[in-house]
XYZ file of C-alpha atoms in Angstrom:
250
model
C 18.186 -15.793 -0.240
C 18.630 -12.539 1.220
C 18.663 -12.781 4.921
C 19.261 -9.182 6.189
C 17.669 -5.543 5.345
C 19.368 -2.960 3.603
C 17.207 -0.161 4.545
C 19.046 2.781 3.163
C 19.518 0.807 -0.275
C 15.594 1.349 -0.712
C 16.117 5.058 -0.807
C 19.199 5.497 -3.178
C 18.771 2.246 -5.301
C 17.035 4.649 -8.375
C 20.664 6.773 -8.489
C 22.139 3.320 -10.006
C 20.123 3.607 -12.812
C 21.406 6.210 -15.644
C 17.763 7.324 -16.748
C 16.528 7.477 -12.945
C 15.938 11.077 -13.113
C 13.748 10.824 -16.183
C 11.762 7.817 -14.938
C 11.039 9.169 -11.456
C 10.141 12.333 -13.380
C 7.646 10.462 -15.075
C 6.048 8.784 -12.314
C 5.907 12.007 -10.646
C 4.208 13.466 -13.425
C 1.579 10.897 -13.769
C 0.993 11.403 -9.874
C 0.784 14.953 -10.227
C -1.900 15.003 -13.550
C -3.825 12.396 -11.648
C -4.397 14.599 -8.798
C -4.534 18.198 -10.572
C -7.722 16.527 -12.759
C -9.025 14.450 -10.197
C -12.371 16.801 -10.167
C -12.640 14.555 -13.186
C -15.002 12.208 -11.149
C -11.720 10.683 -9.868
C -10.686 8.665 -12.945
C -7.385 10.392 -13.392
C -6.406 10.126 -9.639
C -7.537 6.473 -9.785
C -5.722 5.763 -13.188
C -2.813 7.431 -11.850
C -2.693 5.440 -8.844
C -3.086 2.139 -11.183
C -0.224 3.114 -12.770
C 1.916 3.784 -10.128
C 0.863 0.632 -8.073
C 1.698 -1.496 -11.230
C 4.974 0.235 -11.470
C 5.972 -0.599 -7.500
C 4.892 -3.993 -7.996
C 7.055 -4.370 -10.934
C 10.058 -3.127 -8.984
C 9.346 -5.256 -6.096
C 9.198 -8.378 -8.416
C 12.589 -7.673 -9.810
C 13.797 -6.947 -6.149
C 12.747 -10.588 -5.391
C 14.278 -11.629 -8.257
C 17.354 -10.112 -7.776
C 17.586 -8.075 -10.847
C 20.179 -5.662 -11.709
C 18.068 -3.060 -13.292
C 15.438 -2.244 -10.684
C 13.822 0.760 -12.495
C 11.082 -0.606 -15.109
C 10.804 1.549 -18.244
C 7.492 3.381 -18.896
C 6.410 2.015 -22.083
C 4.027 -1.019 -21.191
C 1.514 1.094 -19.656
C -1.257 -1.530 -20.158
C 0.923 -3.812 -18.228
C 1.132 -1.464 -15.548
C -2.647 -1.113 -15.233
C -3.028 -4.865 -15.189
C -0.497 -4.882 -12.095
C -1.876 -1.982 -10.364
C -5.233 -3.613 -10.602
C -3.913 -6.804 -9.181
C -2.687 -4.238 -6.028
C -5.755 -2.770 -6.060
C -7.645 -5.980 -5.426
C -5.339 -7.581 -2.745
C -5.227 -4.052 -0.816
C -9.181 -3.870 -0.783
C -9.828 -7.168 -0.053
C -7.219 -6.877 3.362
C -9.029 -3.657 4.132
C -12.667 -5.127 4.060
C -12.559 -5.379 7.741
C -12.047 -1.546 8.049
C -14.528 -0.869 5.867
C -17.163 -3.194 7.504
C -16.362 -1.584 11.024
C -16.537 1.726 9.604
C -19.992 1.201 8.303
C -20.608 -0.419 11.690
C -19.798 3.044 13.083
C -21.883 4.876 10.463
C -25.518 3.070 11.058
C -26.039 3.807 14.821
C -25.659 7.335 13.910
C -28.191 7.113 11.202
C -30.318 5.013 13.621
C -29.668 7.779 16.310
C -30.646 10.805 13.575
C -33.779 8.915 12.508
C -34.632 8.245 16.522
C -33.763 11.913 16.954
C -36.853 12.967 14.870
C -39.241 10.605 15.274
C -39.078 9.296 19.078
C -38.956 10.731 22.455
C -36.130 12.211 23.795
C -35.380 9.124 26.065
C -35.284 7.072 22.819
C -32.997 9.239 21.038
C -30.307 9.777 23.801
C -30.225 5.869 24.386
C -29.356 5.482 20.480
C -26.919 8.573 20.876
C -25.358 6.490 23.782
C -25.136 3.028 21.655
C -23.596 5.212 18.699
C -20.906 6.766 20.808
C -19.952 3.156 22.235
C -20.218 1.234 19.140
C -18.272 3.937 17.479
C -15.346 4.036 20.389
C -15.280 0.072 20.034
C -15.069 -0.068 16.659
C -12.536 2.916 16.098
C -10.589 0.871 18.659
C -10.607 -2.386 16.104
C -10.019 -0.592 13.438
C -6.686 0.986 14.981
C -5.419 -2.294 16.003
C -6.204 -3.768 12.398
C -4.637 -0.868 10.680
C -1.556 -1.732 12.591
C -1.797 -5.184 11.553
C -2.470 -4.672 8.023
C 0.411 -2.060 7.361
C 2.438 -5.195 8.513
C 0.714 -7.965 6.065
C 0.603 -5.636 2.999
C 4.212 -6.162 2.513
C 4.392 -9.977 2.677
C 0.754 -9.676 0.786
C 2.236 -7.606 -2.369
C 5.412 -9.526 -1.989
C 3.586 -12.656 -2.522
C 1.770 -11.257 -5.500
C 5.145 -9.917 -7.008
C 6.674 -13.379 -6.833
C 3.809 -15.401 -7.977
C 2.441 -12.891 -10.602
C -1.093 -14.039 -9.216
C -3.694 -12.244 -6.873
C -4.612 -15.983 -5.188
C -1.456 -16.805 -3.587
C -1.699 -12.972 -1.765
C -4.809 -13.524 -0.604
C -3.702 -16.744 1.113
C -3.758 -15.027 5.049
C -2.431 -17.750 6.448
C 0.852 -17.849 4.366
C 0.985 -14.166 4.404
C 0.777 -14.351 8.462
C 3.545 -17.342 8.421
C 5.888 -14.568 6.431
C 5.317 -11.759 8.974
C 5.872 -13.872 11.879
C 8.868 -14.721 10.228
C 10.202 -11.578 10.746
C 7.476 -9.177 12.482
C 9.934 -6.328 13.255
C 10.951 -6.194 9.625
C 7.958 -5.832 8.461
C 6.684 -3.393 11.604
C 9.938 -1.144 10.102
C 9.360 -1.621 6.609
C 5.831 -0.172 7.641
C 7.017 2.354 9.346
C 9.449 3.696 6.780
C 7.197 3.506 4.350
C 4.652 5.905 5.802
C 7.358 7.817 6.978
C 8.847 8.209 3.602
C 5.832 9.383 1.744
C 5.268 11.994 4.602
C 8.598 13.284 4.400
C 9.189 13.130 0.879
C 5.935 14.546 -0.121
C 6.522 17.551 2.514
C 10.240 17.864 0.870
C 8.804 18.406 -2.615
C 6.377 20.812 -1.433
C 9.040 22.854 0.365
C 11.277 22.761 -2.890
C 9.112 23.697 -5.532
C 5.576 24.350 -4.091
C 4.034 21.777 -6.276
C 6.489 18.831 -5.906
C 4.243 16.702 -3.207
C 3.152 14.038 -5.986
C 6.516 14.024 -6.839
C 8.040 12.912 -3.630
C 4.697 10.558 -3.271
C 5.687 9.259 -6.318
C 9.476 8.393 -5.296
C 7.936 7.056 -1.922
C 5.989 4.461 -3.443
C 9.288 3.541 -5.281
C 11.198 3.221 -1.715
C 8.359 1.336 -0.487
C 8.290 -1.114 -3.204
C 12.057 -1.813 -2.828
C 11.418 -2.430 1.017
C 8.503 -4.566 -0.053
C 10.974 -6.985 -2.392
C 13.495 -6.726 0.646
C 11.142 -8.055 3.325
C 9.553 -10.527 1.425
C 13.151 -11.918 0.357
C 14.471 -12.089 4.009
C 11.008 -13.322 5.414
C 11.253 -16.279 2.694
C 14.710 -17.160 4.157
C 14.017 -17.089 7.915
C 10.708 -19.686 7.202
C 13.204 -21.783 4.921
C 13.059 -20.914 1.215
C 8.998 -21.887 1.218
C 8.023 -18.893 -0.455
C 7.438 -19.087 -4.316
C 9.860 -17.750 -6.416
C 9.535 -14.484 -8.313
C 7.271 -14.723 -11.453
C 9.265 -13.795 -14.683
C 9.229 -10.835 -16.353
C 6.242 -9.544 -18.360
C 7.487 -5.935 -19.444
């Protein structure tokens, strides 16, 4: 099992593939098309997100399995959609606390608006104060949980990639145990993933004006490699208790 992180490798590994330009270009093209036609009820954007999520998951699986050819071919679109949907489900479940807290912020403001139109000024003022207090409290909790979630996601996605099943990725205790084994690693991975998306999309825009989607696609590839590495390192630290990578389905 891998016991040290190679952060730089996540940014350079695609170039070891002889067809890397084509594969990255296809990924960027899918992202570009998804964003360009997102006005169609967001369906193209969702489809692009699922495809790239599935592509990233396959990269993570290959890193965990120690395979040499890490960039998948763009052939099995059905398989990529399926993998991408599983990634979406895992992300949605872990994001539920944020969704609930966001609703907790919204409801008091709605109540305050209703009170302003149908009650006395004192009642409306009281509701507004309550809404503001709830908003501040919930926003603080959301910020803290968002950091925690950013560290959990690489471990959860690693579980998903390694087992090929959603269930293990939702075993919060096991996922937290992985993060606790190497907390600094998962924090760095979360930060690098976010920075990669921001910097690479900016570089893409600066180079050709419409290159941001290609930068985002490359950032997903980078993050997926980092996720696989982090999972392997944390598994080694915890005694190799994590599941081995699922067999290839592509």
